[in-house]
Amino acid sequence: MNSNTVKIRDIEKKLTRTSPKDLAAKYVKRAKEKNEEISALLSVTEDLAVSQAEELSDDDSKLRGVPIVVKDNILVEDAISTGGSKILEHFRSPVDATVVEKVKEEGAIIIGKGNMDEFAMGGSTENSAFTPTKNPVDLTKVPGGSSGGPAAAVASGMVPVALGSDTGGSVRQPAAFCGVVGFKPSYGQVSRWGLMAMASSLDQIGPITNSVEDAKTVYNIIRGKDEKDATSVEVEKEDTDFDKIKIGVPEEYFVEGTSKAVKSQVNEAIDKARKKDLFEVVDISLPHTEYALACYHVIMDSEVSANMARYDGIRYGLERENSDADSMKEAYLQNRGELGEEVKRRIILGTFALSRGYYEDYYQKAQKVRKLIKADFDEAFDKVDVIATPTSPVLPFDLGEKLEDPLAMYLADMFTTSANLAGIPAISLPAGKANGLPVGLQLMGKRFYDQKLLKIAEEVESII
Amino acid sequence: MLNKKQVKKVAELARLELSEEELEDLREDLSSILDYVEKLEEVDTSQVDDEPIFSIQNQFREDSPDDSSEKLKEKMKAMGEHKDDYFKMESI
């Protein structure tokens, strides 16, 4: 972690000497400057930040005066939310997402909207319809995706906290690439209301921060059952104190296809744990791992094709001048032509997988394989408390390197998709560098045992 | 694996306008992705039931109106061409 980065408690300290309004102004200015270099933000919400700072009361709310970045697919009232897409370029949201309402209530100051792959489809933020984001650790590399903007904002010291979304790894992988912490809660722990839906059975919002402690603080603020999200639940298994933490290491995550540099760095981290009495490292197997990515793509693309149907260019204000469409169908075809290549690719795949004659072979089959993948985890968690793997099979790659080959890009998500499929909590921790580039260690926990996972993550963080 | 006609038909179902070039690129990409996805056939799912993966109960709330929709409507009107509470668009 570099010295530019800032934590929540640093902000608390600064506020003993500075007013929230001055602090907000300072961070806005800094964000604009840093953004010239890395393009982490699609918009700087200066007016919003200033007015929020002015309205702060003198209490001890948990995020009082803390500047944060919100991924551009999470709605912030009166701010533009593009979802990284041209089709929403001018969409000014009339509402706050539930998570945004919650962080605002705790005094957070939203200073900008984070860049992202269009509609969260991608692993490098290069699919943003506006601009790619540069990795602050190495400007020639991608920051990961799809929450590349939020991760880069935290890694570059713009803010201590960002909110991202994770459907197949989109919080954890960019966190790994940028050398910061990224946490995906169990499916259902955090309301998705106000998050532009990508794949409704996989999406979760999660914090990106510089420490597990901060991720925990933010998670405890944003979690909770929400009347507006019928898939959100109020289930939390309280952790108990443990005198031994069993870490499961699945052999399937260390096979060919994972870069040697990543393997060696992650093994080094696991060895550090092995040396401590608190931890016991156990070899385990998750036999259906090799099917996770294929399973994910069928389910995700199918759900995407349904969720993208609402973007018709009419409902959310795309005004196409010189439109020569003279029928509704033509208007739809033309407006939706504004969608990016990757989005179109996934919509078409998903539509195909759900179509008559293919539904059973693709979608239904994938849903069944999904249950087998979840069963692997259920069985593993009878034996271990947490599962440790690399977050990504590769180091942050060059900007432009994987653009020609969508499948190669998908493979970078190999290790993160299982957690979304199984609905389990997962976190990426910075585990040092290889060849000068950040490597992430992923820890996965049992479904609904988020507090336990976070507690274990804090222990691991302190030794790696 | 997929021919151009199939891609075109699916694109129409999804209301996506594709150029000839896009059509061909997509056909290639999709064919390779579908090839990758074929590996799911290897998995024996004969013992897996049809129940949904997360057994979440139906969530109900009181059917009582509030006035939040009024505020929303005003803001939505700023978004596009509208008449009363409806968005205007081309006729079918």
XYZ file of C-alpha atoms in Angstrom:
556
model
C 0.000 0.000 0.000
C 1.460 3.356 -0.903
C 1.646 6.460 1.247
C -0.870 8.348 -0.873
C -3.748 6.271 0.362
C -6.051 7.374 3.115
C -8.303 5.617 5.616
C -11.488 6.678 7.366
C -9.645 7.464 10.587
C -7.277 9.792 8.715
C -10.310 11.836 7.705
C -11.520 11.876 11.313
C -8.145 13.274 12.353
C -8.175 15.927 9.662
C -11.642 17.066 10.707
C -10.295 18.063 14.120
C -8.379 20.810 12.289
C -10.528 21.481 9.210
C -14.216 22.015 8.586
C -16.085 19.368 6.564
C -16.777 21.956 3.894
C -13.113 22.876 3.492
C -12.107 19.239 3.543
C -14.686 18.394 0.892
C -13.460 21.257 -1.276
C -9.893 20.059 -0.878
C -10.753 16.499 -1.866
C -12.821 17.671 -4.814
C -9.899 19.734 -6.060
C -7.510 16.847 -5.579
C -9.873 14.465 -7.322
C -10.057 16.736 -10.359
C -6.252 16.928 -10.507
C -5.660 13.204 -10.139
C -8.419 12.492 -12.590
C -6.464 14.211 -15.353
C -3.928 11.436 -15.007
C -6.021 8.325 -14.394
C -9.614 9.101 -15.500
C -11.091 7.271 -12.546
C -14.173 9.478 -12.420
C -16.789 10.141 -15.073
C -18.087 13.117 -13.133
C -17.036 15.121 -10.102
C -20.133 15.938 -8.071
C -18.768 19.180 -6.670
C -22.044 20.988 -5.920
C -23.491 17.919 -4.282
C -20.378 17.485 -2.144
C -20.359 21.083 -0.993
C -24.044 21.105 -0.094
C -23.711 17.764 1.709
C -20.753 19.073 3.683
C -22.663 22.209 4.644
C -25.603 20.187 5.921
C -23.500 17.986 8.183
C -24.372 18.080 11.828
C -21.850 17.920 14.592
C -22.546 14.363 15.635
C -20.423 11.282 15.575
C -21.937 9.585 12.542
C -19.628 6.895 11.283
C -18.680 8.432 7.931
C -18.951 12.067 8.900
C -17.226 14.185 6.295
C -15.672 11.177 4.570
C -15.323 11.751 0.812
C -16.474 8.779 -1.223
C -16.757 7.718 -4.853
C -19.800 5.848 -6.098
C -19.627 3.593 -9.177
C -21.605 5.114 -12.014
C -24.192 2.311 -12.066
C -25.328 3.216 -8.554
C -27.849 6.026 -8.529
C -27.197 9.306 -6.738
C -30.074 11.788 -6.657
C -29.671 14.744 -8.998
C -26.346 13.457 -10.319
C -25.769 11.942 -13.732
C -25.496 8.139 -13.681
C -24.341 6.749 -17.004
C -23.651 3.130 -16.116
C -20.602 3.670 -18.335
C -22.893 3.850 -21.368
C -23.746 6.383 -24.065
C -27.385 5.390 -23.803
C -27.512 6.979 -20.324
C -25.092 9.804 -21.009
C -27.555 12.464 -19.862
C -29.551 10.487 -17.324
C -29.974 12.491 -14.143
C -31.224 10.161 -11.445
C -34.354 11.193 -9.546
C -33.480 8.997 -6.592
C -30.677 7.813 -4.351
C -29.917 4.117 -4.320
C -30.636 2.640 -0.884
C -26.901 2.225 -0.181
C -26.326 5.870 -1.089
C -29.132 6.955 1.250
C -27.507 4.943 3.998
C -23.987 6.317 3.590
C -25.349 9.853 3.299
C -27.189 9.339 6.587
C -23.840 8.534 8.159
C -22.357 11.773 6.851
C -20.502 10.600 3.752
C -19.680 13.206 1.111
C -20.064 11.965 -2.445
C -17.408 13.640 -4.538
C -17.652 11.719 -7.786
C -19.053 8.899 -9.914
C -16.636 6.102 -10.720
C -15.792 5.004 -14.253
C -16.728 1.461 -15.202
C -17.071 -1.031 -18.013
C -20.368 -0.347 -19.763
C -23.205 -1.727 -17.639
C -20.561 -3.529 -15.580
C -19.643 -5.832 -18.452
C -15.923 -6.272 -18.522
C -12.775 -6.954 -16.528
C -10.650 -3.935 -17.330
C -12.852 -0.794 -17.497
C -11.813 -0.537 -21.166
C -15.416 -1.161 -22.170
C -16.451 2.191 -20.744
C -18.165 4.095 -23.542
C -16.275 7.206 -22.476
C -12.671 6.516 -21.529
C -10.498 3.784 -20.047
C -9.127 4.242 -16.531
C -5.415 3.877 -15.801
C -4.051 1.792 -12.958
C -2.532 4.285 -10.469
C 0.230 1.794 -9.603
C 1.349 1.558 -13.232
C -0.247 3.890 -15.745
C 0.333 1.519 -18.663
C -1.837 -1.145 -17.038
C -5.558 -1.598 -16.604
C -7.079 -1.046 -13.162
C -9.254 -4.117 -13.622
C -13.017 -4.008 -13.965
C -15.761 -3.424 -13.982
C -15.303 -1.181 -10.910
C -11.965 0.096 -12.206
C -12.798 3.742 -11.543
C -13.747 3.237 -7.873
C -10.703 1.013 -7.254
C -8.344 3.502 -8.901
C -9.916 6.341 -6.913
C -9.118 4.562 -3.648
C -5.654 3.378 -4.724
C -4.611 6.852 -5.884
C -5.647 8.505 -2.626
C -8.627 10.378 -4.078
C -10.887 8.904 -1.401
C -10.677 6.338 1.401
C -13.905 4.613 0.381
C -15.645 3.719 -2.842
C -18.787 1.725 -3.561
C -18.627 -0.744 -6.426
C -20.743 -3.611 -7.725
C -19.694 -7.229 -8.109
C -21.440 -9.729 -10.394
C -18.546 -12.019 -11.315
C -15.667 -10.307 -9.534
C -16.101 -6.659 -10.410
C -15.228 -5.349 -6.933
C -12.580 -7.914 -6.014
C -10.591 -8.105 -9.241
C -10.023 -4.338 -9.647
C -9.220 -4.163 -5.929
C -6.561 -6.848 -6.532
C -5.200 -5.070 -9.613
C -4.944 -1.735 -7.785
C -3.594 -3.086 -4.488
C -6.579 -2.272 -2.279
C -9.289 -4.125 -0.358
C -12.527 -5.115 -2.125
C -15.387 -6.937 -0.416
C -18.404 -8.689 -1.944
C -21.044 -9.518 0.684
C -23.228 -12.639 0.609
C -25.985 -12.313 -1.963
C -28.906 -10.574 -0.277
C -26.980 -8.758 2.447
C -26.954 -5.409 0.667
C -29.909 -3.879 -1.131
C -29.654 -3.707 -4.902
C -32.300 -0.997 -5.152
C -30.797 1.824 -7.139
C -28.084 -0.379 -8.655
C -28.571 -0.727 -12.405
C -29.298 -4.424 -12.606
C -26.856 -6.513 -14.601
C -27.534 -10.100 -13.515
C -30.127 -10.074 -10.788
C -29.196 -13.368 -9.123
C -25.493 -12.477 -9.016
C -25.160 -8.697 -8.391
C -24.068 -7.323 -5.032
C -22.764 -3.905 -4.012
C -19.561 -3.855 -1.981
C -17.006 -1.442 -0.517
C -13.513 -0.788 -1.863
C -11.169 0.589 0.802
C -7.583 0.640 2.051
C -8.183 -1.641 5.014
C -10.462 -4.464 6.087
C -11.498 -2.317 9.061
C -12.861 0.352 6.719
C -14.566 -2.251 4.520
C -16.241 -3.596 7.651
C -17.378 -0.121 8.717
C -18.928 0.595 5.332
C -20.468 -2.875 5.029
C -22.198 -2.530 8.383
C -23.690 0.762 7.207
C -24.944 -0.419 3.817
C -26.207 -3.874 4.760
C -29.706 -4.775 5.806
C -33.063 -5.854 4.521
C -34.681 -3.285 2.267
C -38.390 -3.254 1.536
C -37.585 -2.065 -1.971
C -35.374 -5.091 -2.747
C -37.240 -8.355 -2.343
C -34.005 -10.339 -2.599
C -32.452 -8.599 0.393
C -32.505 -10.447 3.684
C -31.840 -9.796 7.334
C -29.731 -12.809 8.127
C -26.446 -12.461 9.849
C -24.627 -15.257 11.528
C -22.728 -13.687 14.363
C -19.167 -14.866 14.530
C -17.842 -16.510 17.641
C -14.314 -16.133 18.877
C -12.074 -18.783 17.463
C -8.839 -20.191 18.747
C -7.949 -21.788 15.436
C -8.737 -20.601 11.915
C -8.735 -23.323 9.275
C -7.801 -22.025 5.855
C -8.731 -24.250 2.934
C -6.558 -24.038 -0.178
C -8.288 -25.561 -3.218
C -5.932 -27.285 -5.628
C -8.050 -26.309 -8.621
C -7.053 -22.645 -8.260
C -3.336 -23.304 -8.556
C -3.240 -25.207 -11.810
C -1.970 -24.170 -15.232
C -3.473 -20.949 -16.386
C -2.491 -19.089 -13.230
C 0.595 -16.956 -13.724
C 3.691 -18.176 -11.874
C 4.211 -14.731 -10.410
C 0.701 -14.714 -8.960
C 0.993 -18.258 -7.628
C 4.281 -17.569 -5.922
C 3.056 -14.342 -4.311
C -0.154 -15.958 -3.048
C 1.706 -19.029 -1.787
C 4.050 -16.722 0.081
C 1.063 -15.118 1.809
C -0.427 -18.499 2.671
C 2.955 -19.631 4.043
C 2.981 -16.661 6.396
C -0.333 -17.914 7.773
C 1.002 -21.475 7.989
C 3.753 -20.259 10.335
C 1.296 -18.788 12.843
C -0.369 -20.879 15.550
C -3.705 -19.189 14.936
C -3.986 -20.666 11.445
C -4.088 -24.183 10.098
C -3.745 -24.578 6.349
C -5.679 -27.472 4.840
C -5.701 -28.774 1.267
C -9.196 -29.036 -0.136
C -10.886 -29.647 -3.444
C -13.685 -27.767 -5.173
C -14.249 -30.255 -7.989
C -16.631 -28.201 -10.124
C -14.331 -25.163 -10.315
C -13.530 -25.694 -13.988
C -17.205 -25.257 -14.888
C -17.763 -22.043 -12.964
C -16.870 -19.644 -15.736
C -19.023 -21.352 -18.374
C -21.874 -21.619 -15.881
C -21.494 -17.960 -14.986
C -21.544 -16.823 -18.583
C -24.729 -18.623 -19.481
C -26.615 -17.438 -16.397
C -25.192 -13.930 -16.459
C -25.755 -13.367 -20.180
C -29.328 -14.650 -19.895
C -30.147 -12.351 -17.000
C -28.354 -9.478 -18.735
C -30.476 -9.900 -21.855
C -33.584 -9.478 -19.716
C -32.250 -6.559 -17.672
C -30.987 -4.615 -20.682
C -34.426 -4.647 -22.317
C -35.414 -1.471 -20.468
C -32.751 0.609 -22.221
C -34.758 1.655 -25.211
C -33.526 5.213 -25.418
C -36.972 6.471 -24.511
C -37.413 5.849 -20.824
C -34.189 7.309 -19.558
C -33.851 10.331 -21.741
C -31.628 9.527 -24.682
C -32.471 12.222 -27.119
C -31.348 11.288 -30.554
C -31.463 14.293 -32.773
C -31.963 13.610 -36.443
C -33.698 10.399 -35.651
C -35.253 9.154 -38.858
C -37.083 6.345 -37.165
C -40.676 6.248 -38.256
C -41.867 3.400 -36.131
C -41.423 2.283 -32.548
C -39.524 -0.795 -33.603
C -37.125 1.248 -35.675
C -36.639 3.718 -32.827
C -35.746 0.840 -30.517
C -33.335 -0.673 -33.019
C -31.566 2.620 -33.580
C -31.426 3.736 -29.960
C -30.156 0.383 -28.796
C -27.548 0.602 -31.538
C -25.871 3.067 -29.134
C -25.015 0.185 -26.833
C -21.382 -0.946 -26.861
C -19.953 -4.076 -28.468
C -19.562 -6.086 -25.282
C -23.087 -5.282 -24.153
C -24.504 -6.321 -27.523
C -22.428 -9.516 -27.421
C -23.856 -10.529 -24.061
C -27.418 -9.542 -24.894
C -27.314 -11.687 -28.007
C -25.760 -14.650 -26.200
C -28.303 -14.363 -23.418
C -31.242 -14.020 -25.779
C -30.010 -17.096 -27.604
C -29.567 -19.106 -24.391
C -33.122 -18.312 -23.341
C -34.744 -18.877 -26.698
C -37.058 -21.731 -27.557
C -35.146 -24.896 -28.299
C -32.061 -23.822 -26.358
C -33.436 -22.882 -22.929
C -33.117 -26.369 -21.407
C -29.683 -27.067 -22.850
C -28.175 -23.771 -21.781
C -29.982 -21.852 -19.056
C -31.542 -24.748 -17.167
C -28.388 -26.822 -17.418
C -26.284 -23.938 -16.101
C -28.638 -23.416 -13.143
C -28.199 -27.054 -12.200
C -24.416 -26.912 -12.486
C -24.624 -23.798 -10.331
C -26.149 -25.820 -7.511
C -23.316 -28.341 -7.740
C -20.792 -25.523 -7.483
C -22.560 -24.217 -4.376
C -22.633 -27.750 -2.933
C -18.819 -27.933 -3.305
C -18.549 -24.866 -1.065
C -21.102 -26.102 1.468
C -19.097 -29.285 1.823
C -15.784 -27.431 2.076
C -17.092 -25.145 4.824
C -17.841 -28.184 6.965
C -14.087 -28.702 7.075
C -12.630 -25.174 6.959
C -13.505 -21.655 8.130
C -12.313 -19.804 5.064
C -11.007 -20.589 1.584
C -7.911 -18.829 0.206
C -7.127 -18.412 -3.489
C -5.558 -15.873 -5.802
C -8.139 -13.216 -6.736
C -7.003 -13.156 -10.347
C -5.058 -15.729 -12.379
C -3.086 -12.923 -14.007
C -1.250 -9.757 -13.067
C -2.725 -6.432 -14.216
C -2.308 -6.488 -17.972
C -1.492 -3.751 -20.474
C -4.165 -1.363 -21.627
C -5.334 -2.649 -25.000
C -3.810 -6.100 -24.548
C -6.977 -8.186 -24.260
C -9.383 -6.100 -26.306
C -9.340 -8.288 -29.392
C -10.192 -11.503 -27.603
C -13.337 -11.418 -25.432
C -12.798 -14.965 -24.226
C -9.294 -14.125 -22.962
C -10.802 -11.232 -21.039
C -13.436 -13.529 -19.510
C -10.789 -15.949 -18.244
C -9.441 -13.238 -15.949
C -12.633 -13.688 -13.888
C -12.061 -17.409 -13.416
C -11.494 -17.295 -9.656
C -14.067 -14.749 -8.670
C -17.240 -15.977 -10.390
C -17.780 -18.973 -8.094
C -18.520 -16.748 -5.107
C -21.297 -14.973 -7.016
C -22.735 -18.264 -8.246
C -22.772 -19.700 -4.724
C -23.943 -16.450 -3.096
C -21.088 -16.532 -0.606
C -19.087 -13.594 0.791
C -15.619 -12.982 -0.634
C -12.918 -10.388 -0.115
C -9.684 -9.488 -1.898
C -6.723 -8.344 0.185
C -3.505 -6.822 -1.144
C -0.809 -9.499 -0.926
C 2.267 -7.638 -2.028
C 3.578 -7.178 -5.539
C 5.055 -9.302 -8.299
C 7.051 -7.618 -11.064
C 6.046 -4.327 -9.441
C 2.340 -5.037 -9.841
C -0.243 -5.680 -7.097
C -1.402 -9.218 -6.370
C -4.649 -9.950 -4.541
C -5.363 -12.770 -2.117
C -9.003 -13.822 -2.115
C -10.722 -15.157 0.991
C -14.167 -16.743 0.694
C -16.548 -17.546 3.520
C -19.730 -19.433 4.157
C -22.979 -17.900 2.982
C -24.246 -15.335 5.534
C -21.098 -15.622 7.654
C -19.894 -12.213 6.445
C -18.867 -10.984 9.903
C -16.780 -14.102 10.431
C -15.071 -13.660 7.065
C -14.295 -10.022 7.810
C -12.855 -10.920 11.195
C -10.641 -13.592 9.658
C -9.644 -11.179 6.889
C -8.438 -8.690 9.517
C -6.252 -11.378 11.062
C -4.825 -12.365 7.698
C -4.308 -8.736 6.703
C -2.173 -8.200 9.772
C 0.313 -10.891 8.809
C 0.651 -10.778 5.012
C -21.462 -22.948 -35.047
C -23.954 -20.148 -35.343
C -24.801 -18.955 -38.805
C -25.408 -15.354 -39.778
C -29.139 -15.870 -40.119
C -29.416 -17.128 -36.528
C -27.486 -14.165 -35.172
C -29.623 -11.785 -37.185
C -32.817 -13.367 -35.887
C -31.655 -13.214 -32.282
C -30.548 -9.591 -32.752
C -34.024 -8.757 -33.967
C -35.587 -10.431 -30.916
C -33.293 -8.342 -28.748
C -34.122 -5.208 -30.753
C -30.498 -4.583 -31.646
C -29.509 -3.068 -34.951
C -26.268 -4.576 -36.236
C -24.121 -3.598 -39.207
C -22.852 -6.308 -41.562
C -19.430 -6.056 -39.983
C -20.837 -6.277 -36.442
C -22.891 -9.263 -37.517
C -19.846 -11.155 -38.731
C -17.665 -10.242 -35.730
C -20.447 -11.253 -33.377
C -21.035 -14.529 -35.168
C -17.366 -15.453 -34.674
C -17.223 -14.315 -31.037
C -20.454 -16.059 -30.166
C -19.409 -19.285 -31.819
C -16.206 -19.430 -29.802
C -17.997 -18.558 -26.568
C -20.672 -21.191 -27.217
C -17.918 -23.719 -27.873
C -16.432 -22.886 -24.475
C -19.799 -23.166 -22.810
C -20.389 -26.652 -24.294
C -18.214 -28.070 -21.510
C -21.227 -27.803 -19.193
C -22.565 -30.881 -20.982
C -19.824 -32.928 -19.284
C -21.400 -32.353 -15.882
C -23.782 -34.975 -14.559
C -26.776 -33.025 -13.310
C -29.212 -35.942 -13.249
C -29.439 -35.800 -9.448
C -30.018 -32.048 -9.261
C -33.561 -30.852 -8.674
C -35.362 -27.855 -10.114
C -35.646 -25.851 -6.922
C -34.190 -22.347 -7.031
C -30.720 -22.010 -5.574
C -31.421 -19.478 -2.840
C -34.516 -20.417 -0.917
C -35.750 -16.920 -0.273
C -39.413 -16.657 0.681
C -41.734 -14.300 -1.156
C -41.478 -10.902 0.459
C -44.743 -9.038 0.863
C -45.501 -5.580 2.134
C -48.679 -3.694 2.952
C -50.484 -2.505 -0.157
C -50.664 1.073 1.058
C -49.827 4.025 -1.179
C -47.509 6.862 -0.247
C -46.714 10.112 -2.023
C -43.171 9.285 -3.106
C -44.368 8.736 -6.654
C -45.405 12.374 -7.029
C -41.872 13.587 -6.448
C -40.573 10.926 -8.801
C -43.006 11.893 -11.538
C -41.903 15.502 -11.477
C -38.295 14.493 -11.870
C -39.067 11.962 -14.591
C -40.805 14.650 -16.607
C -37.512 16.478 -16.880
C -36.145 13.474 -18.680
C -37.815 13.288 -21.983
C -40.732 14.279 -24.119
C -43.857 13.679 -22.175
C -47.545 14.354 -22.110
C -49.173 14.303 -18.677
C -47.706 11.320 -16.901
C -46.660 9.494 -20.048
C -43.508 9.452 -22.111
C -44.077 10.350 -25.756
C -42.636 8.209 -28.514
C -43.123 7.143 -32.111
C -46.302 5.297 -32.886
C -46.293 1.617 -33.713
